Short mmCIF file of C-alpha atoms in Angstrom, two decimals:
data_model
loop_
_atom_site.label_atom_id
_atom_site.label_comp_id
_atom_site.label_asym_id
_atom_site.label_seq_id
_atom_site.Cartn_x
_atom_site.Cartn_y
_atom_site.Cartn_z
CA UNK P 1 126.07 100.37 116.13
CA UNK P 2 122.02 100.20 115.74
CA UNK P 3 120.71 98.81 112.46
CA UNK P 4 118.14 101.35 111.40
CA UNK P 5 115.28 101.21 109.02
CA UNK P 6 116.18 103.75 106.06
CA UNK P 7 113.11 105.78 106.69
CA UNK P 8 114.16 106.91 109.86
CA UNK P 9 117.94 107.67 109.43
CA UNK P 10 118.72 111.85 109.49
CA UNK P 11 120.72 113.60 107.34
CA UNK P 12 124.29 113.73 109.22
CA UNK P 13 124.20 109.76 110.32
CA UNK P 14 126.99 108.26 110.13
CA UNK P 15 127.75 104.75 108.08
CA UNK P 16 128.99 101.78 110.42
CA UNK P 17 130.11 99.72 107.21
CA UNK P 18 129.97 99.99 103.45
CA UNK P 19 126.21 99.73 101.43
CA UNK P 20 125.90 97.75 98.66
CA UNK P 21 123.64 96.83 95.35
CA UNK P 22 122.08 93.65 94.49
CA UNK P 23 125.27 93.38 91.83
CA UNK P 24 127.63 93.90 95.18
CA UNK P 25 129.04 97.18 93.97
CA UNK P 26 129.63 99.70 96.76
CA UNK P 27 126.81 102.36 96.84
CA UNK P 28 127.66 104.87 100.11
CA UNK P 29 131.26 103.86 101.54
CA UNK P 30 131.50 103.09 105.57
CA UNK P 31 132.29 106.33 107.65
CA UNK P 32 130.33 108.87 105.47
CA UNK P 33 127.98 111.37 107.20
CA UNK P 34 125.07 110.83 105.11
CA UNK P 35 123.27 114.37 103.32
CA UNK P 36 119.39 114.09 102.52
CA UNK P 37 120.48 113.42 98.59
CA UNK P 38 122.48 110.02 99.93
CA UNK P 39 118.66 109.08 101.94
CA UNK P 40 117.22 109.68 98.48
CA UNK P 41 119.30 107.26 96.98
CA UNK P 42 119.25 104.76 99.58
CA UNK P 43 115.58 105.00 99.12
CA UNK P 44 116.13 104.99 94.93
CA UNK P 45 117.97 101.90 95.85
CA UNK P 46 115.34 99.62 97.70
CA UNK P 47 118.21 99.64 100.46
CA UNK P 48 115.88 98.62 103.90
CA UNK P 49 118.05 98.97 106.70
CA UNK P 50 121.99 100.45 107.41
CA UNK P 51 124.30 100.39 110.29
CA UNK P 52 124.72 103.74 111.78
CA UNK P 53 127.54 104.69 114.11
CA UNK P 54 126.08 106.67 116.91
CA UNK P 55 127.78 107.51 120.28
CA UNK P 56 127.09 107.98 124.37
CA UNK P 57 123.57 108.36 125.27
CA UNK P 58 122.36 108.08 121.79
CA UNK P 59 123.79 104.63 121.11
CA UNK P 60 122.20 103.32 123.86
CA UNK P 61 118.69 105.07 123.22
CA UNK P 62 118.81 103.10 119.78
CA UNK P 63 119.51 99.78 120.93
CA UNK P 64 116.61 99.86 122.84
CA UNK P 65 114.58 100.08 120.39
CA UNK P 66 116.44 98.24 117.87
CA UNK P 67 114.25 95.06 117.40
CA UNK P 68 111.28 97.46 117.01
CA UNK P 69 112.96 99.00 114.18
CA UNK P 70 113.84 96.13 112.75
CA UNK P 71 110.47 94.70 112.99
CA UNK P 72 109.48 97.91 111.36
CA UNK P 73 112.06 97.71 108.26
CA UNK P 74 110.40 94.02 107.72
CA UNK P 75 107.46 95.26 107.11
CA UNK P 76 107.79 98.20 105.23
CA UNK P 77 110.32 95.85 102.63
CA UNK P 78 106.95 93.44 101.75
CA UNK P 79 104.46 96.69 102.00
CA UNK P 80 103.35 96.39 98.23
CA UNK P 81 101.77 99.49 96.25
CA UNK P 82 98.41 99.64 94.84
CA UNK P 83 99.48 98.63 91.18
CA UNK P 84 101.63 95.36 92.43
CA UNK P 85 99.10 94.49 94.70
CA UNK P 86 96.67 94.48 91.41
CA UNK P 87 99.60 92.91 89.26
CA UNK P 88 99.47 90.60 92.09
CA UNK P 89 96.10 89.81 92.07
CA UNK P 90 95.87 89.58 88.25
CA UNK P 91 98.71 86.86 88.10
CA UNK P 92 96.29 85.02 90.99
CA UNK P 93 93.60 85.04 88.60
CA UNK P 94 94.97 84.30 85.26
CA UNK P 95 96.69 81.07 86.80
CA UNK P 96 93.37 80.25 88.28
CA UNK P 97 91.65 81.00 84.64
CA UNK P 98 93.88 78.68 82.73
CA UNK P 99 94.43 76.11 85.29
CA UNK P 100 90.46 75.80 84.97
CA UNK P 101 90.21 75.02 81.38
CA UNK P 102 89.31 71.84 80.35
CA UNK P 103 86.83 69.60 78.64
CA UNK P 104 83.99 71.02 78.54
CA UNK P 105 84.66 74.59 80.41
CA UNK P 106 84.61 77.70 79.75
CA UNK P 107 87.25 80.57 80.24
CA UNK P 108 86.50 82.69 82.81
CA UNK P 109 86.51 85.64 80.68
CA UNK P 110 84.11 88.09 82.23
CA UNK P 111 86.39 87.78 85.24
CA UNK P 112 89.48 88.50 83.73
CA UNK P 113 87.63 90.90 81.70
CA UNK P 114 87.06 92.63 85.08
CA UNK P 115 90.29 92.00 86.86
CA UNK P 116 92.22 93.94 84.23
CA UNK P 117 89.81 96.74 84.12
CA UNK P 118 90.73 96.98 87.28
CA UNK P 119 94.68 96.76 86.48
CA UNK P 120 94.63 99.35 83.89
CA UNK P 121 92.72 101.83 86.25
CA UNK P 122 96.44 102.10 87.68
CA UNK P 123 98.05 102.47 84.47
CA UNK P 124 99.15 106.06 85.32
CA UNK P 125 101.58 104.72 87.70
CA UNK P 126 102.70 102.12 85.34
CA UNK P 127 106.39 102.68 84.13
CA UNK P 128 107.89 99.96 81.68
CA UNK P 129 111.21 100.69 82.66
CA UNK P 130 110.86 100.95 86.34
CA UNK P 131 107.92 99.21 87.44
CA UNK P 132 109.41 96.05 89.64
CA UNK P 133 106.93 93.15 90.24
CA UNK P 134 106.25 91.93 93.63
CA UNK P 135 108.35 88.73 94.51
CA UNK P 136 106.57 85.75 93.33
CA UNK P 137 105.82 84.13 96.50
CA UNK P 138 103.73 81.53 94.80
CA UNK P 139 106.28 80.32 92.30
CA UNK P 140 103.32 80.63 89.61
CA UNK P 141 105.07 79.84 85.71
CA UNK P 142 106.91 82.66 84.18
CA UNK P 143 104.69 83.19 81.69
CA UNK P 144 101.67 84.34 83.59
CA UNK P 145 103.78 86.97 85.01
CA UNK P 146 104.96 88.05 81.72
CA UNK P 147 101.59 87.70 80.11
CA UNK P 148 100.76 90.22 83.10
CA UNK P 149 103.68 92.58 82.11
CA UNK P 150 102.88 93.13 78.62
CA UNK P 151 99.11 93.97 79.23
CA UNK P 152 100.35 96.92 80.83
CA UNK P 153 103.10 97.50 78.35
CA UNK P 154 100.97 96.73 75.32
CA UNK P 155 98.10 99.32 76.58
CA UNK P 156 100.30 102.01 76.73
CA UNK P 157 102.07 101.30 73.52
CA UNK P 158 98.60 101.06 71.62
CA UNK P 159 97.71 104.38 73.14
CA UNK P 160 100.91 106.50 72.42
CA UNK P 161 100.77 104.63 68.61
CA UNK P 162 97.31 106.52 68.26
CA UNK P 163 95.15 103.24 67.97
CA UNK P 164 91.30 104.27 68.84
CA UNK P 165 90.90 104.40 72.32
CA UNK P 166 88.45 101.50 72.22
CA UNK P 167 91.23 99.11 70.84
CA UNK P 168 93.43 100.18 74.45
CA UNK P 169 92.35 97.45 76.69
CA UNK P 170 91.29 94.84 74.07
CA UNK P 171 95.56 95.35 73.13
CA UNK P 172 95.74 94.65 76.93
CA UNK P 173 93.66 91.88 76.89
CA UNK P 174 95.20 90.40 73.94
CA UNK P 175 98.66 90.79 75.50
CA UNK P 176 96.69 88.81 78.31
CA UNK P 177 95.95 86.47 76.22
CA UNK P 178 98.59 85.74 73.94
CA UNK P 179 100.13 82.68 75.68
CA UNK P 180 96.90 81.19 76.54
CA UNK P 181 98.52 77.96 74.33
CA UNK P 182 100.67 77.24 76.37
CA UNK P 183 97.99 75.43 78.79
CA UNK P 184 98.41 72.49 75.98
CA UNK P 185 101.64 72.40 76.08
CA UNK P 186 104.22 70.18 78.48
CA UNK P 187 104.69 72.24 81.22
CA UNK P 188 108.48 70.92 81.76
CA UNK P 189 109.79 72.14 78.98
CA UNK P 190 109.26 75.63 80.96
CA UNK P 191 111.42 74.65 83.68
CA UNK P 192 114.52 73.02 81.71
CA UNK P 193 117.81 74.39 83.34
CA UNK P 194 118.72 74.51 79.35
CA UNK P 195 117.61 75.29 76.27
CA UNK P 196 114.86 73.46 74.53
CA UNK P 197 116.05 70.46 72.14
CA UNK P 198 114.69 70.79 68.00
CA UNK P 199 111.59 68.81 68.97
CA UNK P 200 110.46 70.25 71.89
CA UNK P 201 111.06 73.73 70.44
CA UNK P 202 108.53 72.39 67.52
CA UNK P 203 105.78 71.35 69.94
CA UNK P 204 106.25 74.94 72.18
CA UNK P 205 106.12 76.67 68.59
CA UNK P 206 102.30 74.81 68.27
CA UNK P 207 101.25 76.83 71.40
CA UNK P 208 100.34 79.97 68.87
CA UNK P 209 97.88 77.55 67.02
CA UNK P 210 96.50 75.82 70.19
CA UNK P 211 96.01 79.39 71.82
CA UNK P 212 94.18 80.51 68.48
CA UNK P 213 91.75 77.72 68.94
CA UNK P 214 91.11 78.38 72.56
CA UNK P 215 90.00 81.61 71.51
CA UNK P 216 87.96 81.60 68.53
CA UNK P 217 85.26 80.37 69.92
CA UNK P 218 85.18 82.77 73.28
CA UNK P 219 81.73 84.64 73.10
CA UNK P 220 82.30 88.33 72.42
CA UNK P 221 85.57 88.04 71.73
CA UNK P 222 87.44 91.17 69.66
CA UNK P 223 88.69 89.09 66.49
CA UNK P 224 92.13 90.80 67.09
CA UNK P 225 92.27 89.16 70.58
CA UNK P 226 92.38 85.17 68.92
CA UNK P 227 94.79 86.81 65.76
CA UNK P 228 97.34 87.81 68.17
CA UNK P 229 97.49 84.84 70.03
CA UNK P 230 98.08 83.16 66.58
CA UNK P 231 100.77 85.90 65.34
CA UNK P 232 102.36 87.19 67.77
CA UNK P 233 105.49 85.58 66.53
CA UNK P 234 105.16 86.15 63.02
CA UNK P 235 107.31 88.75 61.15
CA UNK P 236 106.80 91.44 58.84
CA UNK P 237 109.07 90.01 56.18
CA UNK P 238 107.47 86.21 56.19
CA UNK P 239 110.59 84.46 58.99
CA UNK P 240 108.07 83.71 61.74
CA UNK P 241 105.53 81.18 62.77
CA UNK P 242 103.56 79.36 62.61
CA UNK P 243 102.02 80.71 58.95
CA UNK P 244 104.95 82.79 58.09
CA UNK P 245 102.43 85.19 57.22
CA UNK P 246 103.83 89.24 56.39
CA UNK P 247 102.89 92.79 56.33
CA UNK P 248 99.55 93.48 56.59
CA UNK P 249 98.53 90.23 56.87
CA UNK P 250 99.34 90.63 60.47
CA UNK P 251 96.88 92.42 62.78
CA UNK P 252 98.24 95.28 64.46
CA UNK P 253 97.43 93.76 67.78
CA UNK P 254 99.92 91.09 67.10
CA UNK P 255 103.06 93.33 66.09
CA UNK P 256 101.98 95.30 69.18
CA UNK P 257 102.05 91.97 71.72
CA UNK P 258 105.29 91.06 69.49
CA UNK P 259 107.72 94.12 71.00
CA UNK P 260 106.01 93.91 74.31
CA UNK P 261 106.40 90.11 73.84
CA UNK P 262 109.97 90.07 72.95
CA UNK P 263 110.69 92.82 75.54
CA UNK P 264 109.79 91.17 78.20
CA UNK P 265 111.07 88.11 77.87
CA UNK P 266 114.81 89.57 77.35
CA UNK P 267 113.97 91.70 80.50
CA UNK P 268 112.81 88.92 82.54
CA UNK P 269 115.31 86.08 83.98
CA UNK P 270 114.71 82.21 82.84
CA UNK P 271 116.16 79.21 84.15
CA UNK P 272 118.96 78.85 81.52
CA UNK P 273 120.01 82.92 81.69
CA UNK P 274 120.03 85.77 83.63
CA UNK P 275 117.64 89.32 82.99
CA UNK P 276 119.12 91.34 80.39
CA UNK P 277 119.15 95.20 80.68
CA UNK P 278 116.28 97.48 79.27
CA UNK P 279 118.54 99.47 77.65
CA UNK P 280 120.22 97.22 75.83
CA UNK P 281 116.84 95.05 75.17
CA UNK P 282 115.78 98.82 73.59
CA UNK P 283 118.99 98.43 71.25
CA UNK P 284 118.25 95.18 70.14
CA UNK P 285 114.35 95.95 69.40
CA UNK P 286 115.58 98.97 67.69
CA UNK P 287 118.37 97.09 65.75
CA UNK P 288 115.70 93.77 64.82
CA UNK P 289 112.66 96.46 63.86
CA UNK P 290 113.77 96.56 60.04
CA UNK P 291 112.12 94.22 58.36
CA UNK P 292 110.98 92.18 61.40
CA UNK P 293 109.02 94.24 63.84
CA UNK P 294 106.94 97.36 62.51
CA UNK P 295 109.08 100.02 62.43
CA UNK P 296 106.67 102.59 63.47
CA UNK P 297 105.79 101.00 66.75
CA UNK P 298 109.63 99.98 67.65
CA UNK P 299 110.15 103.28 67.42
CA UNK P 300 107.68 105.17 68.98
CA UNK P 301 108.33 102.50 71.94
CA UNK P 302 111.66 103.24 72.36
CA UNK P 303 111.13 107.12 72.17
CA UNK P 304 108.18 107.05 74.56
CA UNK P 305 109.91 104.63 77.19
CA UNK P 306 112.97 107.01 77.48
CA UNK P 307 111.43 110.30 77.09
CA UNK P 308 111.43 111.37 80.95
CA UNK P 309 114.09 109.44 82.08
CA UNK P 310 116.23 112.41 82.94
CA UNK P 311 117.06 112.45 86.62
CA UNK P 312 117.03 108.98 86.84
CA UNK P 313 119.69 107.26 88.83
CA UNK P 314 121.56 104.31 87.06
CA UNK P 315 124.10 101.66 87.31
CA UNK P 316 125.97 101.02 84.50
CA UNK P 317 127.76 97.89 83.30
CA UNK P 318 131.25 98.62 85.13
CA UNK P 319 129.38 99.31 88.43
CA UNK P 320 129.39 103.07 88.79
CA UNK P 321 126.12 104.63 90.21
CA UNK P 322 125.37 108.15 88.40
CA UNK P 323 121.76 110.27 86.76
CA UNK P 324 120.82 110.76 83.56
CA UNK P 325 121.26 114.16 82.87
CA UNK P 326 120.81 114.55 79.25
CA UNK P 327 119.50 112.67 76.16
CA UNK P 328 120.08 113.36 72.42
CA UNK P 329 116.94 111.85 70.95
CA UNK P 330 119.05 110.35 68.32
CA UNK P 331 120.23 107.81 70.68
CA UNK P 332 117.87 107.40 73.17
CA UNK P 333 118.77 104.45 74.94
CA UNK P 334 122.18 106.04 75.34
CA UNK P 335 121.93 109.37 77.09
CA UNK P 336 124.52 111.82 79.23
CA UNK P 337 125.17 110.27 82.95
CA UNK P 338 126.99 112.21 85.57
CA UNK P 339 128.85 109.85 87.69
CA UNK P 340 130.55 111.88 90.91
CA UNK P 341 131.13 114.76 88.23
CA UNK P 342 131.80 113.25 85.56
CA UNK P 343 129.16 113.48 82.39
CA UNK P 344 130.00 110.47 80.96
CA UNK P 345 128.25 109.94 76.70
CA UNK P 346 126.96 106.50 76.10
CA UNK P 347 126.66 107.48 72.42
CA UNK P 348 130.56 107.99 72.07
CA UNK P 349 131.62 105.27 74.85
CA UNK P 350 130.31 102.44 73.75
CA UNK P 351 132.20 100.02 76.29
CA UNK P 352 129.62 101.21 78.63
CA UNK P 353 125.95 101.02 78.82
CA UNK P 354 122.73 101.25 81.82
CA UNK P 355 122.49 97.88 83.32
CA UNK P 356 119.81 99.11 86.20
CA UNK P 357 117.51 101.57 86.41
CA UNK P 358 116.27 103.19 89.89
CA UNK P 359 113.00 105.85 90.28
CA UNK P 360 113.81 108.62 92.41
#
């Protein structure tokens, strides 16, 4: 019963025991002869390694080789692609950039200038919905890795909203940016097991003035760049901080780095709560845009995140793996999945909804 790196099982292998997901669900069931749509999925599925029941002459052949193998399946799981190797080395430097300011120095800004040039140069194989960060072997703070995230979500959000190309990466950089505050801030209060008390949440509210003031005075700085670090948590009807400014008194940088801000941060897991799903995140962005978030750019988010997702294979919320095989751009974040034959309508069952998402 060799254990067997995914990439070279054959179509009409055999299953030794049950697959599963990362929520435990069963994916392929123990005894079935796999086809070369079940590899796909297996591959869909990050899955590294399964048992395969093999016979006689064959067995044998594969247990002699099966540490090789498995050395093999280790290193293909950590192999990293060209864009998370950049995200990687992004996070690197940004941690490095704000661990270095202090009295008297500067922030590396040309670098990090240059190390996202260098990020968005992979943009094209950026997907908000599917793109999964390398594991964060450095334990650096959540919010560098966020910060990371929305640069690449706020780029292509400024581009499909029709800002002038020359705004694209300083949206990217102002994403970047954004949290730059929190440098003069406690740093515990981002690794409480629980929510913040009224007091603390008060002082990490301040981070959108401190991060301001870090900024301002950065030579060659786009204006919109210090602004969004300021408003990125103001709202278009006057309910946010820290100047409860509205409408367009907020710069359209800031209500950009707000939906890629609030996004991610619902997407991401924190001490005190688990990830929530992108679908439903897309629900609640949709459901908060009026008279909140700009309308215009929740929208045009929302469309342009699920606008290819057909074919895409999905877990949904009772555990059943199936593809998207239809949408009705009227609820986008709900579409048609076919689950073992079944086309199942998120619109009409509303019990249900996508709680993963896996690129095929």
């Amino acid at each position: 019963m060799p254990v067997l790196p995914v990439s070279q099982v054959r179509p009409g292998d055999c299953l030794a025991v049950d697959v599963h997901t990362t929520l435990g669900s069963v994916l392929l069931q123990e005894g079935k002869s796999l086809t070369a749509r079940d590899l796909e999925i297996l591959q869909a599925f990050l899955v590294p390694s399964v048992d395969i029941r093999r016979s006689g002459v064959e067995a044998s052949a594969s247990a002699a080789t099966n540490q090789e193998t498995a050395a093999s399946a280790a290193a293909s799981e950590v192999a990293l692609t060209s864009l998370q190797q950049k995200f990687v080395e992004m996070e690197m430097l940004l941690t490095k950039a704000f661990a270095s300011i202090g009295p008297g120095q500067k922030l590396m800004i040309l670098e990090i200038r240059n190390g996202l040039r260098e990020l968005l140069e992979l943009i094209n194989d950026y997907s908000i919905l599917m793109f999964i960060p390398p594991l964060d072997r450095e334990k650096n703070d959540r919010w560098i890795r966020k910060s990371v995230l929305m640069a690449l979500t706020s780029y292509q959000l400024a581009r499909w909203c029709k800002f002038p190309e020359k705004d694209w990466t300083a949206v990217a950089l102002a994403a970047l940016l954004h949290d730059i505050g929190n440098t003069r801030v406690d740093s515990t209060m981002f690794r409480k097991p629980s929510g913040l008390t009224p007091a603390e949440l008060n002082e990490m509210r301040q981070h959108t003035v401190y991060g301001f003031r870090l900024l301002e005075g950065v030579p060659s700085l786009n204006q919109g760049v210090s602004l969004a670090a300021l408003q990125h948590h103001e709202r278009i009807d006057g309910s946010g901080y820290p100047m409860k400014v509205a409408g367009d008194k907020i710069h359209p940088y800031a209500k950009i780095v707000a939906i890629a801000d609030m996004y991610h941060a619902m997407t991401s897991a924190r001490s005190h709560r688990k990830a929530e799903s992108p679908y439903l995140v897309l629900e609640r962005l949709q459901s908060e845009a009026f008279g909140k978030l700009d309308p215009f750019y929740v929208q045009t988010f929302i469309d342009r995140t699920t606008q290819f997702h057909n074919g895409m294979l999905v877990q949904l919320n009772d555990n059943r793996v199936g593809e998207i095989v239809f949408t009705d751009r009227s609820h986008p974040t709900r579409p048609m999945v076919s689950v073992n034959g079944e086309i199942i309508n998120l619109a009409k069952q509303r019990d249900l909804y996508i709680c993963s998402i896996y690129a095929m």
